[in-house]
PDB file of C-alpha atoms in Angstrom:
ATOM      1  CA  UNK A 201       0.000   0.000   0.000  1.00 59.00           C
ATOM      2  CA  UNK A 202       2.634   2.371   0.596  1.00 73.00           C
ATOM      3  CA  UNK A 203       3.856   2.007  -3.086  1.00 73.00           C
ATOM      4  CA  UNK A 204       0.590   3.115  -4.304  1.00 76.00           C
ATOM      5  CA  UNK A 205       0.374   6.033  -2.104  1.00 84.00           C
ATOM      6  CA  UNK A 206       3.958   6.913  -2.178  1.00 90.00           C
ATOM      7  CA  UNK A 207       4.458   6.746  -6.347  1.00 95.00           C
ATOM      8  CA  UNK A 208       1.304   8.634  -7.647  1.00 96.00           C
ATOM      9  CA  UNK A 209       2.980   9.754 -10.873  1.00 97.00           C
ATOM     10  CA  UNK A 210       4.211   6.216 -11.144  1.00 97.00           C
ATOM     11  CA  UNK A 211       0.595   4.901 -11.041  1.00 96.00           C
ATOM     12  CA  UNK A 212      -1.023   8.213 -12.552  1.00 96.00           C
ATOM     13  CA  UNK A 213       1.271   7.649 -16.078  1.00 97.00           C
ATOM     14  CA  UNK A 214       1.254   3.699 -15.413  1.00 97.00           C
ATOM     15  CA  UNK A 215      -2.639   3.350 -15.926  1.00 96.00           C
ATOM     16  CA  UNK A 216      -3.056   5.897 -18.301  1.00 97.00           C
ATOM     17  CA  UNK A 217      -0.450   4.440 -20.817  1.00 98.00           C
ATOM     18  CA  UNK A 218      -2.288   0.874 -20.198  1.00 98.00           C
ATOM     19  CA  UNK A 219      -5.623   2.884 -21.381  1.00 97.00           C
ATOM     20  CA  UNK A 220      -3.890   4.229 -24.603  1.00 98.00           C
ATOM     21  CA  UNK A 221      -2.862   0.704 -25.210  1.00 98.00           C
ATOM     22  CA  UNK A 222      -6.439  -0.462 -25.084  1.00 98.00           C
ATOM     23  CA  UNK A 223      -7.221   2.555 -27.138  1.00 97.00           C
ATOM     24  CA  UNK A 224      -4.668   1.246 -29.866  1.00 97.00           C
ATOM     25  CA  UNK A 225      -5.894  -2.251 -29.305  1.00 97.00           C
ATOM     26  CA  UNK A 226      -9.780  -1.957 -30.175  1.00 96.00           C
ATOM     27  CA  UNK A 227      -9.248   1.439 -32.622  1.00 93.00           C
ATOM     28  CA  UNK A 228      -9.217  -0.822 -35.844  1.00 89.00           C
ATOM     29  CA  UNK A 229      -8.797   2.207 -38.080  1.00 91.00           C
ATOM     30  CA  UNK A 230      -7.100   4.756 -36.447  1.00 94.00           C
ATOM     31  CA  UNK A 231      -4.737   1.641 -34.599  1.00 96.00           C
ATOM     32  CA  UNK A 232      -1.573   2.534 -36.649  1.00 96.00           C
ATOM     33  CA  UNK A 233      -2.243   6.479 -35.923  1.00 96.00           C
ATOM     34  CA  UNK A 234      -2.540   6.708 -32.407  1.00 97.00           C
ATOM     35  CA  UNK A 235       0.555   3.816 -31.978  1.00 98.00           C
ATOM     36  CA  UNK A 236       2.427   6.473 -34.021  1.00 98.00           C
ATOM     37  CA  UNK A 237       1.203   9.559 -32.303  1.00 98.00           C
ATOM     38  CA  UNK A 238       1.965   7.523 -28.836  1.00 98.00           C
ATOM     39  CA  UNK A 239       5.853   6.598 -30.283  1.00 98.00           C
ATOM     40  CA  UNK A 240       6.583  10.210 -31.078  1.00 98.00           C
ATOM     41  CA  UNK A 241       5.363  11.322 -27.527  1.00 98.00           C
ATOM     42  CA  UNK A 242       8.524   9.272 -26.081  1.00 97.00           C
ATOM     43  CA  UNK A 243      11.637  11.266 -27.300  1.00 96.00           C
ATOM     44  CA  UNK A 244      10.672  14.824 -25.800  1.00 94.00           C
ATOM     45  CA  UNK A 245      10.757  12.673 -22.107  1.00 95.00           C
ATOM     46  CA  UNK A 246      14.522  12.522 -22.516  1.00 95.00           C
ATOM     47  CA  UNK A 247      13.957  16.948 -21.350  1.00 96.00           C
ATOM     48  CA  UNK A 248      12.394  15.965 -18.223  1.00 96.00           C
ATOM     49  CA  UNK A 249      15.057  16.547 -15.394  1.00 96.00           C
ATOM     50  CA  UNK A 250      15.652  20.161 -16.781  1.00 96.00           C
ATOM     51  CA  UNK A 251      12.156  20.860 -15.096  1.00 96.00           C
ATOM     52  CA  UNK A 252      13.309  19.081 -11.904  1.00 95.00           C
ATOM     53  CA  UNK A 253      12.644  22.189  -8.917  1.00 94.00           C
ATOM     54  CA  UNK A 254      11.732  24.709 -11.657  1.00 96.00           C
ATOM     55  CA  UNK A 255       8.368  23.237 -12.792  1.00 97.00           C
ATOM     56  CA  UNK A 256       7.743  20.554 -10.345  1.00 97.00           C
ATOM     57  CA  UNK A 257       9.511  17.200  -8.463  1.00 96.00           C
ATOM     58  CA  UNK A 258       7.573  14.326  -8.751  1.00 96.00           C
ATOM     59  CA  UNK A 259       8.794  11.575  -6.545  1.00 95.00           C
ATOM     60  CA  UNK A 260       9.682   8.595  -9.418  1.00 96.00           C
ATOM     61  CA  UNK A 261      10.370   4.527  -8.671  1.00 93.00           C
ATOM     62  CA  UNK A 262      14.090   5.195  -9.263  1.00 92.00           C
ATOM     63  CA  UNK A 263      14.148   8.651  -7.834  1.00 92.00           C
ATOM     64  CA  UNK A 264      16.278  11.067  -9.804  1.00 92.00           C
ATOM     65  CA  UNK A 265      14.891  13.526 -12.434  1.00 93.00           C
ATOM     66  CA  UNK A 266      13.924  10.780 -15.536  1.00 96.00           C
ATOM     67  CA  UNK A 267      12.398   7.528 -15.086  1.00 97.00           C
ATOM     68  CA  UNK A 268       9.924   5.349 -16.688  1.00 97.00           C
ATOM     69  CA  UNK A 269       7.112   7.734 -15.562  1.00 97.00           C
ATOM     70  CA  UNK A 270       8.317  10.345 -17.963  1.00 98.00           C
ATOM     71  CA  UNK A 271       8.624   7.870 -21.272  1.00 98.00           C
ATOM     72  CA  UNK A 272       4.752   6.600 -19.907  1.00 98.00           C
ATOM     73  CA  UNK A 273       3.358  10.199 -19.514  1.00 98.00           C
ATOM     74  CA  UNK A 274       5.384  11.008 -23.331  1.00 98.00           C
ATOM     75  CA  UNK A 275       3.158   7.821 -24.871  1.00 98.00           C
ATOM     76  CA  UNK A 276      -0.112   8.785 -22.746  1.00 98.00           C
ATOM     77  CA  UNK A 277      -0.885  12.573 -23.406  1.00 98.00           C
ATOM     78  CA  UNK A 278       0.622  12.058 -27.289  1.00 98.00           C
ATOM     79  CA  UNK A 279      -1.787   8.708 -27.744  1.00 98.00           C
ATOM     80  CA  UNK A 280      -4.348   9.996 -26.111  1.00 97.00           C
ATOM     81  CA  UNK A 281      -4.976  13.595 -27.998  1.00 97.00           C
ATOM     82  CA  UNK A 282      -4.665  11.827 -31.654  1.00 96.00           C
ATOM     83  CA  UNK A 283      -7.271   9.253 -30.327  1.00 96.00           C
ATOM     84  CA  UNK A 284      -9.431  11.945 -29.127  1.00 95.00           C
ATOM     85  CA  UNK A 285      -9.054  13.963 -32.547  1.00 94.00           C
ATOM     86  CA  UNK A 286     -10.107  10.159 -34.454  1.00 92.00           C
ATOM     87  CA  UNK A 287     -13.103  10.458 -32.668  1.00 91.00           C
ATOM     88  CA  UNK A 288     -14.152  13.807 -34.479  1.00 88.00           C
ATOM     89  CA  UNK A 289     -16.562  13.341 -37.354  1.00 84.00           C
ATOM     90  CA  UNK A 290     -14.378  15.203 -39.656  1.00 81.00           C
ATOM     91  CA  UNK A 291     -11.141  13.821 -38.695  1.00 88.00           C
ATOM     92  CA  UNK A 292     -12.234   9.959 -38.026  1.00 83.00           C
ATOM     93  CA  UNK A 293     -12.033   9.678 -42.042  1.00 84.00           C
ATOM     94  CA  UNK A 294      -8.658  10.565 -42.680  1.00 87.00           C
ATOM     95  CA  UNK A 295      -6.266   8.810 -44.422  1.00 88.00           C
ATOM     96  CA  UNK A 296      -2.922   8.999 -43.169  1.00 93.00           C
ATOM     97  CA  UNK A 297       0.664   8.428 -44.879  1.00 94.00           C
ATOM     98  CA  UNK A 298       3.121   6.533 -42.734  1.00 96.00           C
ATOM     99  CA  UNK A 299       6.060   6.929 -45.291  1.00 96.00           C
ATOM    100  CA  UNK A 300       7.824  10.558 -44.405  1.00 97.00           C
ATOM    101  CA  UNK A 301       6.561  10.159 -40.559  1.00 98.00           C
ATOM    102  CA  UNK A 302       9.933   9.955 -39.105  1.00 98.00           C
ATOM    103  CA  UNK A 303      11.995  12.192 -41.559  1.00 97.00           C
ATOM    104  CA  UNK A 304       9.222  15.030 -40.896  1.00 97.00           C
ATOM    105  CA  UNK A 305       8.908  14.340 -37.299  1.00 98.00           C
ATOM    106  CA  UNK A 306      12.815  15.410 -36.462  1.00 98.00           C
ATOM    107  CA  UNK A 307      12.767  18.047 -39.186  1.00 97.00           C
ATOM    108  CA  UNK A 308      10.015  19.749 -36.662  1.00 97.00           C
ATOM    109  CA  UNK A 309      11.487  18.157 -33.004  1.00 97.00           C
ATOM    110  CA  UNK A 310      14.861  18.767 -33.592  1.00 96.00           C
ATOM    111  CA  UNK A 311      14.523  23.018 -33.729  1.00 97.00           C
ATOM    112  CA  UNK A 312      11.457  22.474 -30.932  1.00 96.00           C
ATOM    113  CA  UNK A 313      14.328  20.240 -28.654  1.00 94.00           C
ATOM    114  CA  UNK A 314      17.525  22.686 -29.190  1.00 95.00           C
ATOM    115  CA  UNK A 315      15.055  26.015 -27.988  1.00 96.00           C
ATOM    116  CA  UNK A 316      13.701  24.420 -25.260  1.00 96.00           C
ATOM    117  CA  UNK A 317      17.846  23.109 -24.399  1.00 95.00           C
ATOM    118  CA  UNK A 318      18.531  27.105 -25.012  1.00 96.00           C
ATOM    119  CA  UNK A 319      16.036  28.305 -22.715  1.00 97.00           C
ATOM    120  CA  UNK A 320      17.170  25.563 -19.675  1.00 96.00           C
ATOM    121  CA  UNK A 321      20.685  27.012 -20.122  1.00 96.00           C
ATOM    122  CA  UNK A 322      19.619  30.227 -20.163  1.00 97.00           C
ATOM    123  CA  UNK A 323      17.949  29.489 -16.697  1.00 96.00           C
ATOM    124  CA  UNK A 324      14.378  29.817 -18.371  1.00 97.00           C
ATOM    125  CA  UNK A 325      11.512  29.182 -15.720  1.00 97.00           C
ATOM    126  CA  UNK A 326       9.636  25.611 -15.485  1.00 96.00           C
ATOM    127  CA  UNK A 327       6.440  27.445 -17.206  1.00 97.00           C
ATOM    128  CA  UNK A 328       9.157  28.763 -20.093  1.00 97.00           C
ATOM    129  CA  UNK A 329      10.632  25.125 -20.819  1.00 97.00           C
ATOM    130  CA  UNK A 330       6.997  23.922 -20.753  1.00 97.00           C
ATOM    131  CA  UNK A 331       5.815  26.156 -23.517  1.00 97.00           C
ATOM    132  CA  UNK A 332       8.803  26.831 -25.792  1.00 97.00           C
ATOM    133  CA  UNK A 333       8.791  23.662 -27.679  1.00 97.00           C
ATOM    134  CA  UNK A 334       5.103  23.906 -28.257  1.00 97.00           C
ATOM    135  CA  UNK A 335       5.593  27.374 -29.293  1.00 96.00           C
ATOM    136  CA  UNK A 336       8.718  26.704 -31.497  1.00 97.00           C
ATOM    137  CA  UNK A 337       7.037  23.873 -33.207  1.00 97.00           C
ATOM    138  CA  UNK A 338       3.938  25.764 -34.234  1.00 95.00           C
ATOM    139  CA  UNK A 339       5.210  28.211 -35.435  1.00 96.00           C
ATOM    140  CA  UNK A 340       7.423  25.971 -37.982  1.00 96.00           C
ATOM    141  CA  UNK A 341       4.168  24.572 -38.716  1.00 95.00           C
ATOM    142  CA  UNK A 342       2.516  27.623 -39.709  1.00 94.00           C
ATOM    143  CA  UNK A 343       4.971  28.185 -42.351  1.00 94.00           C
ATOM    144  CA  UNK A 344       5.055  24.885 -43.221  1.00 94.00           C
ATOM    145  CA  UNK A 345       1.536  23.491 -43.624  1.00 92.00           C
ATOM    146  CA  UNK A 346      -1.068  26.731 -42.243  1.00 92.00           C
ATOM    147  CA  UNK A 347      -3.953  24.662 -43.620  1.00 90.00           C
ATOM    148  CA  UNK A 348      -3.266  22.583 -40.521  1.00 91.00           C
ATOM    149  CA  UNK A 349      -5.191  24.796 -38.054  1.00 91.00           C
ATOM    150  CA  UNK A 350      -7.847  22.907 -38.022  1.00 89.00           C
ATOM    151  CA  UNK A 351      -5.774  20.454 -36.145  1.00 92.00           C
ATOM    152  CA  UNK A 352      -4.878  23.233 -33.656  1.00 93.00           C
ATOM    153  CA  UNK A 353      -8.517  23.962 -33.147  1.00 93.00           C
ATOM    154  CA  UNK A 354      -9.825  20.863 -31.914  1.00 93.00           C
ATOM    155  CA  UNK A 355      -6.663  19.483 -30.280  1.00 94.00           C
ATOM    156  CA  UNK A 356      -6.378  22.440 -28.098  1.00 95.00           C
ATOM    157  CA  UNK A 357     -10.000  21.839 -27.180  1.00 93.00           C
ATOM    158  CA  UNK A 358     -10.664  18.482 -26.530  1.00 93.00           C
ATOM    159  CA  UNK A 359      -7.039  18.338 -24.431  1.00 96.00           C
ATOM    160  CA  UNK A 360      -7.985  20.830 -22.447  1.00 96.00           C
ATOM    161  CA  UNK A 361     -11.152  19.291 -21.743  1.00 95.00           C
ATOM    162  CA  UNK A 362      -9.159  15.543 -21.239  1.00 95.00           C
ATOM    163  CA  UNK A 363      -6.237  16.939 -19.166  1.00 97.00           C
ATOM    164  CA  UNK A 364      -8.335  18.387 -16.306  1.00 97.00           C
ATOM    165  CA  UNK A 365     -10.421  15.599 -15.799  1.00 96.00           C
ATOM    166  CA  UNK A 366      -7.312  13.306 -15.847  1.00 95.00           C
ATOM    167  CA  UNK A 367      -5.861  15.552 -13.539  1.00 97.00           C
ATOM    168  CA  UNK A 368      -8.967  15.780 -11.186  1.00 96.00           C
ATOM    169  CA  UNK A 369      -9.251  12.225 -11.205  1.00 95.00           C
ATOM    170  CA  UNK A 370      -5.935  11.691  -9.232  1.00 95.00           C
ATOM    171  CA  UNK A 371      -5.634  14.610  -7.202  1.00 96.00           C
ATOM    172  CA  UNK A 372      -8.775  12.882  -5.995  1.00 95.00           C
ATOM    173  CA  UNK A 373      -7.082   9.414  -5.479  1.00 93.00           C
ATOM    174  CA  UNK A 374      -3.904  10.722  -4.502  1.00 95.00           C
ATOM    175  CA  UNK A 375      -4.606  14.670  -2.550  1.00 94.00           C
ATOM    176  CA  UNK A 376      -1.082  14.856  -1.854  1.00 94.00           C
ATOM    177  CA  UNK A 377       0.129  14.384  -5.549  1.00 96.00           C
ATOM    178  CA  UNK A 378      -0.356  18.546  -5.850  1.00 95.00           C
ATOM    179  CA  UNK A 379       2.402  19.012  -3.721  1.00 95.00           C
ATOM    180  CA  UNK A 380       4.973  17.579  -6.153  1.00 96.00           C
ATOM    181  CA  UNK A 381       4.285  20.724  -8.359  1.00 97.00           C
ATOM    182  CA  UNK A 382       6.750  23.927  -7.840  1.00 95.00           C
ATOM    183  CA  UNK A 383       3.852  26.110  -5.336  1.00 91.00           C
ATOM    184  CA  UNK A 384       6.700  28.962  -4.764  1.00 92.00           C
ATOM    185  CA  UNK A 385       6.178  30.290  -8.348  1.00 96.00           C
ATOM    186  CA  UNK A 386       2.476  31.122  -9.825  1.00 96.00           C
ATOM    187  CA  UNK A 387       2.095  28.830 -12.560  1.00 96.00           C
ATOM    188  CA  UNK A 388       2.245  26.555  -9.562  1.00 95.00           C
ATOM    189  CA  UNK A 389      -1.049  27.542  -7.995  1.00 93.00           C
ATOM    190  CA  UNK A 390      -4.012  26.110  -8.248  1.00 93.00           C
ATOM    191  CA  UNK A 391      -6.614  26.983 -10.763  1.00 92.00           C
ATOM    192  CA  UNK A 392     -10.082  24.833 -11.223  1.00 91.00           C
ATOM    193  CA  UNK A 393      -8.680  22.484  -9.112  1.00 94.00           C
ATOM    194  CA  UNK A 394      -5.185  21.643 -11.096  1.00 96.00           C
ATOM    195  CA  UNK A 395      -1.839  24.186 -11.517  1.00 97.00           C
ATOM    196  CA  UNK A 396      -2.134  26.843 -13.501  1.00 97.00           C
ATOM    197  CA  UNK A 397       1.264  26.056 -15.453  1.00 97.00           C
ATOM    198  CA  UNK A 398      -0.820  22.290 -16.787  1.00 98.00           C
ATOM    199  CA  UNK A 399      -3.582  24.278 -17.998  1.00 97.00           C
ATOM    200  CA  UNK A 400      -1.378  26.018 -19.759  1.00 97.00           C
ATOM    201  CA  UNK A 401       0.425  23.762 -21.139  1.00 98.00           C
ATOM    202  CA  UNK A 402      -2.238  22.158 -22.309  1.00 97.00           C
ATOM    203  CA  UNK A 403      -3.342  24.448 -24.464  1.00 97.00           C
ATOM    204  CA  UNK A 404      -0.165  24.745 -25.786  1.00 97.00           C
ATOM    205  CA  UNK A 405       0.327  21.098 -26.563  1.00 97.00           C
ATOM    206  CA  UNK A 406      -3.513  20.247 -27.669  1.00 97.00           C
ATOM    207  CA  UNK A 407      -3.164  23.540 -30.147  1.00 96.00           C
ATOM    208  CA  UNK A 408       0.614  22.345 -31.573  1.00 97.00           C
ATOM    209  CA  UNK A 409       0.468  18.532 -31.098  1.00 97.00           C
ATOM    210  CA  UNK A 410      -2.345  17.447 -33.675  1.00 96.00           C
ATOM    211  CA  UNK A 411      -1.452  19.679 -36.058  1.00 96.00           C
ATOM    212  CA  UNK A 412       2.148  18.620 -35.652  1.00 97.00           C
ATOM    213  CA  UNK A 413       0.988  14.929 -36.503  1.00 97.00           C
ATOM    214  CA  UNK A 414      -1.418  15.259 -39.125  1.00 96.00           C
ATOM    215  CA  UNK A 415       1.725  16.911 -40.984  1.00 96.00           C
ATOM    216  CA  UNK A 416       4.080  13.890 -40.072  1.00 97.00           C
ATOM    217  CA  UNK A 417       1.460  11.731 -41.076  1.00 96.00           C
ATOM    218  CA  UNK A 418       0.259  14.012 -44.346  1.00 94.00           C
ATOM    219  CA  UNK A 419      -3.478  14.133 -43.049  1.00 90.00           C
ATOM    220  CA  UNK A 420      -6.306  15.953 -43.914  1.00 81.00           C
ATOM    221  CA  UNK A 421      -9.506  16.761 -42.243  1.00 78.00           C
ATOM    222  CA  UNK A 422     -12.333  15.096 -44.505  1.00 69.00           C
ATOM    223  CA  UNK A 423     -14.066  18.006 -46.403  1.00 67.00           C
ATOM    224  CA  UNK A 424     -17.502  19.310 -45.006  1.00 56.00           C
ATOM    225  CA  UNK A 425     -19.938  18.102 -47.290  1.00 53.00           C
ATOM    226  CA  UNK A 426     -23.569  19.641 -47.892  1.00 45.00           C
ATOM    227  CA  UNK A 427     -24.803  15.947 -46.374  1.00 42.00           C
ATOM    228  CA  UNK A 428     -22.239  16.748 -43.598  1.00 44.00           C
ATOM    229  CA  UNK A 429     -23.984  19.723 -43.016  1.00 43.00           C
ATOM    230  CA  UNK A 430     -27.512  18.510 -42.801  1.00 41.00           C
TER     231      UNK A 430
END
């Protein structure tokens, strides 16, 4: 019992990754999508220790400032989102292309990865290294594909919506889990029950995060149709 109360991010990214697995498992169409989407959630985990005392300390199985918990959260808020977008009407018929994934996911990550490095050496607060790859990746993705916003629309949305209920859900099971978060700065602070700085955040990762995929994965929104409309 005291590993369950003692490891809450452990158990929080633990059981959410096992529920983007069943996601993948019974999504027949969208299976290969959200697998990918999950994959490419894992290499930005690598940042984690920089926000070690400047966003938050979680207290990990290994202790230190990476574990497995980072990798699990990576695959669980990237699987989950692209599931969530699947479920839209408009997006739930897309046809993605698997063959430029990887080559267009590091011509996007790379530039996101080497501001957010620039920022932790230029002693950049927690809420700063949160949002700068985000930030950094959007806008290359403006340039690159602005038809894409569609992506950005919804994502930012529907994560929103999906972060503070996950959230809720184990500050409920585990009231001490707030604590972990950085409360000396303000993006530490609760708002509606969860930090400030994850709200944030998750607008910035629902609005850059689809959009960012459906590129990678060259997908389009299916066109509204005058049936679609009735």
């Amino acid at each position: 019992m005291s590993a369950l109360r003692n490891y809450p991010y452990f158990w929080m990214t633990a059981t959410g990754a096992f529920a983007v697995a069943i996601m993948i498992a019974t999504s027949r169409r969208h299976r290969k999508a959200i697998l990918f989407s999950a994959l490419a959630g894992l290499p930005p985990a690598m940042f984690s220790p920089a926000f070690e005392g400047r966003y938050w300390s979680p207290r990990r199985l290994l202790g230190g400032g990476l574990g497995i918990e980072d990798f699990l959260c990576g695959f669980m808020v990237a699987g989950m989102l692209w599931w969530a977008i699947c479920l839209l009407p408009r997006f739930g018929r897309m046809e993605p292309d698997f063959s430029r994934f990887w080559s267009r996911y590091w011509l996007v990550a790379l530039p996101a990865i080497a501001a957010s490095n620039g920022a932790y050496f230029a002693d950049a607060d927690g809420l700063t290294l949160a949002l700068i790859g985000p930030a950094v990746a959007a806008a290359i993705l403006v340039f690159l594909a602005p038809s894409l916003w569609r992506f950005s629309a919804a994502g930012l949305a529907a994560f929103l919506a999906l972060w503070w209920i996950n959230l809720k859900l184990y500050f409920m099971a585990w009231p001490h889990f707030p604590g972990s978060w950085n409360q000396g700065v303000w993006f530490g602070r609760s708002v509606a029950g969860v930090p400030v700085g994850e709200l944030l955040w998750a607008v910035a990762f629902g609005a850059c995060w689809p959009a960012f995929m459906a590129w990678c994965m060259d997908a389009k929104p299916a066109p509204i149709t005058s049936a679609a409309r009735r």
